[in-house]
C-alpha atoms as a printed R data frame, in Angstrom:
    type eleno elety resid chain resno      x        y       z
1   ATOM     1    CA   UNK     A     1 31.809 -104.541  68.664
2   ATOM     2    CA   UNK     A     2 30.384 -101.009  68.649
3   ATOM     3    CA   UNK     A     3 27.558 -102.241  70.853
4   ATOM     4    CA   UNK     A     4 30.013 -103.887  73.270
5   ATOM     5    CA   UNK     A     5 31.983 -100.641  73.457
6   ATOM     6    CA   UNK     A     6 28.818  -98.681  74.292
7   ATOM     7    CA   UNK     A     7 28.039 -101.218  77.034
8   ATOM     8    CA   UNK     A     8 31.536 -100.631  78.412
9   ATOM     9    CA   UNK     A     9 30.911  -96.868  78.534
10  ATOM    10    CA   UNK     A    10 27.749  -97.511  80.589
11  ATOM    11    CA   UNK     A    11 29.815  -99.775  82.854
12  ATOM    12    CA   UNK     A    12 32.372  -97.008  83.429
13  ATOM    13    CA   UNK     A    13 29.594  -94.606  84.412
14  ATOM    14    CA   UNK     A    14 28.043  -97.222  86.701
15  ATOM    15    CA   UNK     A    15 31.421  -97.821  88.347
16  ATOM    16    CA   UNK     A    16 31.816  -94.077  88.997
17  ATOM    17    CA   UNK     A    17 28.352  -93.889  90.615
18  ATOM    18    CA   UNK     A    18 28.744  -97.078  92.675
19  ATOM    19    CA   UNK     A    19 32.213  -95.987  93.723
20  ATOM    20    CA   UNK     A    20 30.855  -92.641  94.912
21  ATOM    21    CA   UNK     A    21 28.065  -94.426  96.792
22  ATOM    22    CA   UNK     A    22 30.546  -96.794  98.411
23  ATOM    23    CA   UNK     A    23 32.692  -93.839  99.489
24  ATOM    24    CA   UNK     A    24 29.660  -92.038 100.961
25  ATOM    25    CA   UNK     A    25 28.595  -95.159 102.871
26  ATOM    26    CA   UNK     A    26 32.179  -96.255 103.582
27  ATOM    27    CA   UNK     A    27 30.948  -99.717 102.592
28  ATOM    28    CA   UNK     A    28 31.492 -101.267  99.149
29  ATOM    29    CA   UNK     A    29 29.330 -104.315  99.831
30  ATOM    30    CA   UNK     A    30 26.405 -102.120 100.918
31  ATOM    31    CA   UNK     A    31 26.783 -100.038  97.756
32  ATOM    32    CA   UNK     A    32 26.776 -103.163  95.586
33  ATOM    33    CA   UNK     A    33 23.736 -104.575  97.360
34  ATOM    34    CA   UNK     A    34 21.811 -101.337  96.868
35  ATOM    35    CA   UNK     A    35 22.832 -101.207  93.199
36  ATOM    36    CA   UNK     A    36 21.709 -104.793  92.547
37  ATOM    37    CA   UNK     A    37 18.468 -104.210  94.469
38  ATOM    38    CA   UNK     A    38 17.542 -101.180  92.330
39  ATOM    39    CA   UNK     A    39 18.116 -103.034  89.070
40  ATOM    40    CA   UNK     A    40 16.317 -106.141  90.348
41  ATOM    41    CA   UNK     A    41 13.145 -104.236  91.284
42  ATOM    42    CA   UNK     A    42 12.909 -102.652  87.826
43  ATOM    43    CA   UNK     A    43 13.526 -105.964  86.041
44  ATOM    44    CA   UNK     A    44 11.035 -107.901  88.171
45  ATOM    45    CA   UNK     A    45  8.334 -105.312  87.470
46  ATOM    46    CA   UNK     A    46  9.148 -105.405  83.765
47  ATOM    47    CA   UNK     A    47  9.121 -109.203  83.715
48  ATOM    48    CA   UNK     A    48  5.718 -109.302  85.404
49  ATOM    49    CA   UNK     A    49  4.118 -106.625  83.218
50  ATOM    50    CA   UNK     A    50  5.539 -107.345  79.769
51  ATOM    51    CA   UNK     A    51  4.406 -110.411  77.752
52  ATOM    52    CA   UNK     A    52  7.986 -111.018  76.607
53  ATOM    53    CA   UNK     A    53  9.131 -111.320  80.219
54  ATOM    54    CA   UNK     A    54  6.344 -113.702  81.213
55  ATOM    55    CA   UNK     A    55  6.969 -115.905  78.163
56  ATOM    56    CA   UNK     A    56 10.672 -115.921  79.006
57  ATOM    57    CA   UNK     A    57  9.978 -117.176  82.531
58  ATOM    58    CA   UNK     A    58  7.836 -120.030  81.191
59  ATOM    59    CA   UNK     A    59 10.430 -121.001  78.601
60  ATOM    60    CA   UNK     A    60 13.212 -120.858  81.161
61  ATOM    61    CA   UNK     A    61 11.273 -123.077  83.574
62  ATOM    62    CA   UNK     A    62 10.580 -125.554  80.770
63  ATOM    63    CA   UNK     A    63 14.251 -125.619  79.732
64  ATOM    64    CA   UNK     A    64 15.320 -126.352  83.309
65  ATOM    65    CA   UNK     A    65 12.723 -129.101  83.719
66  ATOM    66    CA   UNK     A    66 13.691 -130.818  80.479
67  ATOM    67    CA   UNK     A    67 17.292 -131.059  81.693
68  ATOM    68    CA   UNK     A    68 18.810 -130.899  78.225
69  ATOM    69    CA   UNK     A    69 18.743 -127.292  77.111
70  ATOM    70    CA   UNK     A    70 19.842 -125.590  80.319
71  ATOM    71    CA   UNK     A    71 21.226 -126.711  83.655
72  ATOM    72    CA   UNK     A    72 20.596 -124.998  87.015
73  ATOM    73    CA   UNK     A    73 24.252 -124.036  87.525
74  ATOM    74    CA   UNK     A    74 24.110 -122.026  84.290
75  ATOM    75    CA   UNK     A    75 21.677 -119.642  86.015
76  ATOM    76    CA   UNK     A    76 24.263 -118.636  88.631
77  ATOM    77    CA   UNK     A    77 26.155 -116.068  86.574
78  ATOM    78    CA   UNK     A    78 25.011 -113.289  88.882
79  ATOM    79    CA   UNK     A    79 27.138 -114.745  91.684
80  ATOM    80    CA   UNK     A    80 30.211 -113.591  89.752
81  ATOM    81    CA   UNK     A    81 28.918 -110.016  89.711
82  ATOM    82    CA   UNK     A    82 28.394 -110.195  93.453
83  ATOM    83    CA   UNK     A    83 31.865 -111.655  93.975
84  ATOM    84    CA   UNK     A    84 33.418 -108.860  91.885
85  ATOM    85    CA   UNK     A    85 31.828 -106.289  94.196
86  ATOM    86    CA   UNK     A    86 33.033 -108.289  97.224
87  ATOM    87    CA   UNK     A    87 36.586 -108.406  95.852
88  ATOM    88    CA   UNK     A    88 36.513 -104.640  95.320
89  ATOM    89    CA   UNK     A    89 35.709 -104.146  98.980
90  ATOM    90    CA   UNK     A    90 38.333 -106.655 100.117
91  ATOM    91    CA   UNK     A    91 41.276 -106.031  97.796
92  ATOM    92    CA   UNK     A    92 41.008 -102.726  95.891
93  ATOM    93    CA   UNK     A    93 42.234 -100.587  98.786
94  ATOM    94    CA   UNK     A    94 45.023 -103.050  99.657
95  ATOM    95    CA   UNK     A    95 46.323 -103.479  96.100
96  ATOM    96    CA   UNK     A    96 45.436 -100.063  94.701
97  ATOM    97    CA   UNK     A    97 42.893  -99.486  91.948
98  ATOM    98    CA   UNK     A    98 45.485  -99.767  89.170
99  ATOM    99    CA   UNK     A    99 46.801 -103.226  90.092
100 ATOM   100    CA   UNK     A   100 43.275 -104.369  90.944
101 ATOM   101    CA   UNK     A   101 42.087 -103.369  87.451
102 ATOM   102    CA   UNK     A   102 44.990 -105.124  85.732
103 ATOM   103    CA   UNK     A   103 44.298 -108.326  87.668
104 ATOM   104    CA   UNK     A   104 40.589 -108.264  86.813
105 ATOM   105    CA   UNK     A   105 41.294 -107.715  83.102
106 ATOM   106    CA   UNK     A   106 43.941 -110.466  83.046
107 ATOM   107    CA   UNK     A   107 41.487 -112.927  84.591
108 ATOM   108    CA   UNK     A   108 38.686 -111.812  82.290
109 ATOM   109    CA   UNK     A   109 40.713 -112.175  79.091
110 ATOM   110    CA   UNK     A   110 42.091 -115.595  80.045
111 ATOM   111    CA   UNK     A   111 38.653 -116.837  81.028
112 ATOM   112    CA   UNK     A   112 37.103 -115.465  77.839
113 ATOM   113    CA   UNK     A   113 39.598 -117.313  75.650
114 ATOM   114    CA   UNK     A   114 38.908 -120.599  77.464
115 ATOM   115    CA   UNK     A   115 35.133 -120.123  77.538
116 ATOM   116    CA   UNK     A   116 35.083 -119.497  73.788
117 ATOM   117    CA   UNK     A   117 37.435 -122.423  73.112
118 ATOM   118    CA   UNK     A   118 35.234 -124.906  74.972
119 ATOM   119    CA   UNK     A   119 31.995 -123.462  73.601
120 ATOM   120    CA   UNK     A   120 30.396 -122.597  76.941
121 ATOM   121    CA   UNK     A   121 28.721 -119.491  75.508
122 ATOM   122    CA   UNK     A   122 25.834 -119.321  73.011
123 ATOM   123    CA   UNK     A   123 28.180 -118.485  70.109
124 ATOM   124    CA   UNK     A   124 29.653 -122.013  70.299
125 ATOM   125    CA   UNK     A   125 33.265 -123.134  70.151
126 ATOM   126    CA   UNK     A   126 35.803 -120.722  68.641
127 ATOM   127    CA   UNK     A   127 39.427 -121.515  67.892
128 ATOM   128    CA   UNK     A   128 42.248 -119.754  69.747
129 ATOM   129    CA   UNK     A   129 43.738 -118.021  66.699
130 ATOM   130    CA   UNK     A   130 46.820 -115.826  66.499
131 ATOM   131    CA   UNK     A   131 44.643 -112.738  66.002
132 ATOM   132    CA   UNK     A   132 42.632 -113.477  69.128
133 ATOM   133    CA   UNK     A   133 45.778 -114.077  71.199
134 ATOM   134    CA   UNK     A   134 47.405 -110.878  69.922
135 ATOM   135    CA   UNK     A   135 44.225 -108.899  70.588
136 ATOM   136    CA   UNK     A   136 43.979 -110.301  74.114
137 ATOM   137    CA   UNK     A   137 47.647 -109.521  74.847
138 ATOM   138    CA   UNK     A   138 47.322 -105.994  73.435
139 ATOM   139    CA   UNK     A   139 44.281 -105.351  75.625
140 ATOM   140    CA   UNK     A   140 46.196 -106.284  78.745
141 ATOM   141    CA   UNK     A   141 49.081 -104.058  77.626
142 ATOM   142    CA   UNK     A   142 46.592 -101.239  77.026
143 ATOM   143    CA   UNK     A   143 45.190 -101.483  80.541
144 ATOM   144    CA   UNK     A   144 48.688 -101.550  82.038
145 ATOM   145    CA   UNK     A   145 49.590  -98.445  80.021
146 ATOM   146    CA   UNK     A   146 46.345  -96.674  80.957
147 ATOM   147    CA   UNK     A   147 46.869  -97.145  84.702
148 ATOM   148    CA   UNK     A   148 50.676  -96.911  84.673
149 ATOM   149    CA   UNK     A   149 50.642  -93.490  86.326
150 ATOM   150    CA   UNK     A   150 49.043  -95.050  89.412
151 ATOM   151    CA   UNK     A   151 51.091  -98.257  89.547
152 ATOM   152    CA   UNK     A   152 53.829  -96.704  91.676
153 ATOM   153    CA   UNK     A   153 51.527  -96.841  94.713
154 ATOM   154    CA   UNK     A   154 50.457 -100.447  94.091
155 ATOM   155    CA   UNK     A   155 51.219 -103.048  96.728
156 ATOM   156    CA   UNK     A   156 51.503 -106.625  95.447
157 ATOM   157    CA   UNK     A   157 50.305 -109.348  97.820
158 ATOM   158    CA   UNK     A   158 48.474 -112.677  97.755
159 ATOM   159    CA   UNK     A   159 45.229 -110.670  97.581
160 ATOM   160    CA   UNK     A   160 45.845 -110.174  93.855
161 ATOM   161    CA   UNK     A   161 44.263 -113.633  93.507
162 ATOM   162    CA   UNK     A   162 40.879 -112.163  94.488
163 ATOM   163    CA   UNK     A   163 40.547 -109.832  91.457
164 ATOM   164    CA   UNK     A   164 42.095 -112.472  89.198
165 ATOM   165    CA   UNK     A   165 39.300 -114.882  90.154
166 ATOM   166    CA   UNK     A   166 36.749 -112.079  89.870
167 ATOM   167    CA   UNK     A   167 37.894 -111.359  86.317
168 ATOM   168    CA   UNK     A   168 37.724 -115.044  85.433
169 ATOM   169    CA   UNK     A   169 34.183 -115.068  86.785
170 ATOM   170    CA   UNK     A   170 33.210 -112.137  84.561
171 ATOM   171    CA   UNK     A   171 34.079 -114.155  81.441
172 ATOM   172    CA   UNK     A   172 32.139 -117.174  82.673
173 ATOM   173    CA   UNK     A   173 29.209 -114.946  83.672
174 ATOM   174    CA   UNK     A   174 28.876 -113.572  80.139
175 ATOM   175    CA   UNK     A   175 28.803 -117.105  78.727
176 ATOM   176    CA   UNK     A   176 26.168 -118.580  81.052
177 ATOM   177    CA   UNK     A   177 23.986 -115.455  80.948
178 ATOM   178    CA   UNK     A   178 23.965 -115.832  77.184
179 ATOM   179    CA   UNK     A   179 22.834 -119.442  77.599
180 ATOM   180    CA   UNK     A   180 19.996 -118.320  79.879
181 ATOM   181    CA   UNK     A   181 18.904 -115.746  77.293
182 ATOM   182    CA   UNK     A   182 19.044 -118.380  74.591
183 ATOM   183    CA   UNK     A   183 16.847 -120.776  76.590
184 ATOM   184    CA   UNK     A   184 14.371 -118.104  77.718
185 ATOM   185    CA   UNK     A   185 14.235 -116.240  74.418
186 ATOM   186    CA   UNK     A   186 14.152 -113.023  76.454
187 ATOM   187    CA   UNK     A   187 16.941 -110.655  77.420
188 ATOM   188    CA   UNK     A   188 14.626 -109.222  80.084
189 ATOM   189    CA   UNK     A   189 14.249 -112.609  81.779
190 ATOM   190    CA   UNK     A   190 17.968 -113.359  81.593
191 ATOM   191    CA   UNK     A   191 18.765 -109.979  83.142
192 ATOM   192    CA   UNK     A   192 16.248 -110.553  85.946
193 ATOM   193    CA   UNK     A   193 17.799 -113.943  86.745
194 ATOM   194    CA   UNK     A   194 21.296 -112.418  86.827
195 ATOM   195    CA   UNK     A   195 20.227 -109.600  89.140
196 ATOM   196    CA   UNK     A   196 18.241 -111.921  91.416
197 ATOM   197    CA   UNK     A   197 21.186 -114.291  91.878
198 ATOM   198    CA   UNK     A   198 23.696 -111.465  92.328
199 ATOM   199    CA   UNK     A   199 21.472 -109.652  94.812
200 ATOM   200    CA   UNK     A   200 20.978 -112.837  96.841
201 ATOM   201    CA   UNK     A   201 24.733 -113.416  97.092
202 ATOM   202    CA   UNK     A   202 25.419 -109.805  98.070
203 ATOM   203    CA   UNK     A   203 22.498 -109.693 100.516
204 ATOM   204    CA   UNK     A   204 23.953 -112.678 102.384
205 ATOM   205    CA   UNK     A   205 27.376 -111.002 102.592
206 ATOM   206    CA   UNK     A   206 25.780 -107.689 103.604
207 ATOM   207    CA   UNK     A   207 23.718 -109.361 106.350
208 ATOM   208    CA   UNK     A   208 26.869 -110.837 107.862
209 ATOM   209    CA   UNK     A   209 28.572 -107.455 107.629
210 ATOM   210    CA   UNK     A   210 25.647 -105.723 109.371
211 ATOM   211    CA   UNK     A   211 25.938 -108.174 112.254
212 ATOM   212    CA   UNK     A   212 29.619 -107.327 112.588
213 ATOM   213    CA   UNK     A   213 29.667 -103.588 111.823
214 ATOM   214    CA   UNK     A   214 26.102 -102.366 112.026
215 ATOM   215    CA   UNK     A   215 23.942 -100.752 109.355
216 ATOM   216    CA   UNK     A   216 25.609  -97.919 107.359
217 ATOM   217    CA   UNK     A   217 24.120  -94.442 107.333
218 ATOM   218    CA   UNK     A   218 22.409  -93.829 103.969
219 ATOM   219    CA   UNK     A   219 23.170  -90.741 101.900
220 ATOM   220    CA   UNK     A   220 20.388  -88.331 100.841
221 ATOM   221    CA   UNK     A   221 21.814  -87.828  97.326
222 ATOM   222    CA   UNK     A   222 19.356  -89.643  94.990
223 ATOM   223    CA   UNK     A   223 21.668  -89.821  91.965
224 ATOM   224    CA   UNK     A   224 23.974  -92.156  93.865
225 ATOM   225    CA   UNK     A   225 21.238  -94.817  93.795
226 ATOM   226    CA   UNK     A   226 21.017  -94.981  89.979
227 ATOM   227    CA   UNK     A   227 23.857  -97.469  89.486
228 ATOM   228    CA   UNK     A   228 21.449 -100.397  89.340
229 ATOM   229    CA   UNK     A   229 19.513  -98.794  86.487
230 ATOM   230    CA   UNK     A   230 22.714  -98.475  84.461
231 ATOM   231    CA   UNK     A   231 23.494 -102.086  85.352
232 ATOM   232    CA   UNK     A   232 20.336 -103.125  83.501
233 ATOM   233    CA   UNK     A   233 21.809 -101.748  80.266
234 ATOM   234    CA   UNK     A   234 25.189 -103.346  81.011
235 ATOM   235    CA   UNK     A   235 23.817 -106.830  81.683
236 ATOM   236    CA   UNK     A   236 21.101 -106.575  79.031
237 ATOM   237    CA   UNK     A   237 23.558 -105.396  76.405
238 ATOM   238    CA   UNK     A   238 26.141 -108.070  77.169
239 ATOM   239    CA   UNK     A   239 23.499 -110.812  77.249
240 ATOM   240    CA   UNK     A   240 22.090 -109.686  73.911
241 ATOM   241    CA   UNK     A   241 25.465 -109.323  72.191
242 ATOM   242    CA   UNK     A   242 27.433 -112.345  73.393
243 ATOM   243    CA   UNK     A   243 25.734 -114.781  71.025
244 ATOM   244    CA   UNK     A   244 27.044 -112.741  68.076
245 ATOM   245    CA   UNK     A   245 30.503 -111.733  69.295
246 ATOM   246    CA   UNK     A   246 31.550 -114.601  71.532
247 ATOM   247    CA   UNK     A   247 32.852 -113.920  75.035
248 ATOM   248    CA   UNK     A   248 36.350 -112.714  74.117
249 ATOM   249    CA   UNK     A   249 35.293 -110.047  71.623
250 ATOM   250    CA   UNK     A   250 32.522 -108.933  73.968
251 ATOM   251    CA   UNK     A   251 35.097 -108.558  76.747
252 ATOM   252    CA   UNK     A   252 37.549 -106.640  74.547
253 ATOM   253    CA   UNK     A   253 34.806 -104.293  73.358
254 ATOM   254    CA   UNK     A   254 33.603 -103.665  76.902
255 ATOM   255    CA   UNK     A   255 37.134 -103.027  78.176
256 ATOM   256    CA   UNK     A   256 37.612 -100.510  75.347
257 ATOM   257    CA   UNK     A   257 34.347  -98.851  76.317
258 ATOM   258    CA   UNK     A   258 35.325  -98.698  79.983
259 ATOM   259    CA   UNK     A   259 38.564  -96.872  79.177
260 ATOM   260    CA   UNK     A   260 36.770  -94.521  76.753
261 ATOM   261    CA   UNK     A   261 34.053  -93.917  79.353
262 ATOM   262    CA   UNK     A   262 36.610  -93.222  82.056
263 ATOM   263    CA   UNK     A   263 38.364  -90.761  79.743
264 ATOM   264    CA   UNK     A   264 35.088  -88.971  78.937
265 ATOM   265    CA   UNK     A   265 34.152  -88.799  82.617
266 ATOM   266    CA   UNK     A   266 37.528  -87.291  83.478
267 ATOM   267    CA   UNK     A   267 36.971  -84.706  80.725
268 ATOM   268    CA   UNK     A   268 33.335  -83.839  81.446
269 ATOM   269    CA   UNK     A   269 32.887  -84.693  85.137
270 ATOM   270    CA   UNK     A   270 36.348  -84.797  86.670
271 ATOM   271    CA   UNK     A   271 36.608  -86.157  90.185
272 ATOM   272    CA   UNK     A   272 38.727  -84.426  92.766
273 ATOM   273    CA   UNK     A   273 42.422  -84.931  92.156
274 ATOM   274    CA   UNK     A   274 42.022  -86.510  88.714
275 ATOM   275    CA   UNK     A   275 43.129  -85.311  85.313
276 ATOM   276    CA   UNK     A   276 43.771  -86.516  81.797
277 ATOM   277    CA   UNK     A   277 47.103  -88.265  81.348
278 ATOM   278    CA   UNK     A   278 48.903  -89.263  78.163
279 ATOM   279    CA   UNK     A   279 48.978  -92.863  79.412
280 ATOM   280    CA   UNK     A   280 45.171  -92.992  79.623
281 ATOM   281    CA   UNK     A   281 44.764  -91.745  76.056
282 ATOM   282    CA   UNK     A   282 47.407  -94.205  74.845
283 ATOM   283    CA   UNK     A   283 45.602  -97.044  76.643
284 ATOM   284    CA   UNK     A   284 42.332  -96.179  74.898
285 ATOM   285    CA   UNK     A   285 43.991  -96.190  71.464
286 ATOM   286    CA   UNK     A   286 45.718  -99.532  72.123
287 ATOM   287    CA   UNK     A   287 42.449 -101.181  73.238
288 ATOM   288    CA   UNK     A   288 40.736 -100.063  70.034
289 ATOM   289    CA   UNK     A   289 43.627 -101.549  68.035
290 ATOM   290    CA   UNK     A   290 43.404 -104.765  70.076
291 ATOM   291    CA   UNK     A   291 39.675 -105.120  69.418
292 ATOM   292    CA   UNK     A   292 40.222 -104.577  65.692
293 ATOM   293    CA   UNK     A   293 42.994 -107.205  65.551
294 ATOM   294    CA   UNK     A   294 41.026 -109.805  67.543
295 ATOM   295    CA   UNK     A   295 37.931 -109.423  65.332
296 ATOM   296    CA   UNK     A   296 39.825 -109.978  62.065
297 ATOM   297    CA   UNK     A   297 39.322 -113.295  60.224
298 ATOM   298    CA   UNK     A   298 42.038 -115.888  60.759
299 ATOM   299    CA   UNK     A   299 44.176 -117.345  57.982
300 ATOM   300    CA   UNK     A   300 41.726 -120.150  57.420
301 ATOM   301    CA   UNK     A   301 39.097 -117.544  56.607
302 ATOM   302    CA   UNK     A   302 37.060 -118.110  59.764
303 ATOM   303    CA   UNK     A   303 35.677 -114.783  60.881
304 ATOM   304    CA   UNK     A   304 33.886 -114.117  64.127
305 ATOM   305    CA   UNK     A   305 30.363 -115.619  64.309
306 ATOM   306    CA   UNK     A   306 27.902 -114.018  61.910
307 ATOM   307    CA   UNK     A   307 24.426 -112.913  62.762
308 ATOM   308    CA   UNK     A   308 21.938 -115.803  62.425
309 ATOM   309    CA   UNK     A   309 19.742 -115.669  59.334
C-alpha cells in the first residue's frame, strides 16, 4: 500500500507536467502522444539492452503462442491509458476538472471491485467484503470532498460518461498489465507493451487531429517533455504491485498518493491561482482512512493476498 501511494505521487507529478505541456501546446492529445513516445523510447532501449527485457519478450511471445497462459486482448491495456488522455481532451474542459476527476475515480473503483471479484488480475479472485465496499465508498467521498471547492463551476452533461468509462478502463488496465508481467516475468517488458499499445492508439488519434487542425507548435521548455519518464515509474510500479495488492487496493493507494502529491505540489510548486484548501487536506485524510479500512482482514479472516513464498 505504501508502494501504491508512492506511485500515485509520481502520477500526480506526471499529471502536472503533462497538463502544463497540453496548455503550452493547446492540445491534450498531442501532449499525451509526446508523453507516451518519451516513455516508449526509454523502455524499448532498456528492453533491447538488458537481458531481463530480452528474456521477457521471449517468454511473452511463447505465452501468446501457447494460447493458454495469455491471450492477445490482455496485451491491450495501454489503450485505456490512451483513451484516458483522449477523454481529458474531450470532456475535462466541458465538465470541469473536479467533476471529471470524480467520474474517473467512480469508474475506477467500480471496475476494480469487479475485476478483483472475477479474478481478472494476477492476484486472483477476491471477495467483495464489507471492508472493501466501505473503503471504496470512502475513497469516492474523499475525492468529492477534496474537489468540492471547484464543484460549483462544474457542468453536468452526457459527457460525464467519457471519464466514467476511462476510469473503468484504468481498473481493467491494471489487471491485464499484471497478467502480461506474470507471463513475461519482466516488469520492463510489460511496461514496454503498455507504452507501445498506448502510443499507437494516441498516434492514430493525433494523426487524425493533425489532418483537421494542423501540427501544434512545440515548446522549447525541456522539462515539459519529462512526463513519459515519470510514466515509466507509474506503470512499472503498478504492474509490479498489483499481483500483491489486487486491483482495488492498488487503485485506493494510488488515489491516496495522487491527492497527497497534489497537496505537496500546491505547497512546494504552486500553480497560478491555486492554494491549499481545508477540503483538500480533509480529502487526503479520508483517502488514507479508506485505504486502511479496505486492506483490513474480513470477518472470515481472509486478508489481502500475501506475498508469494
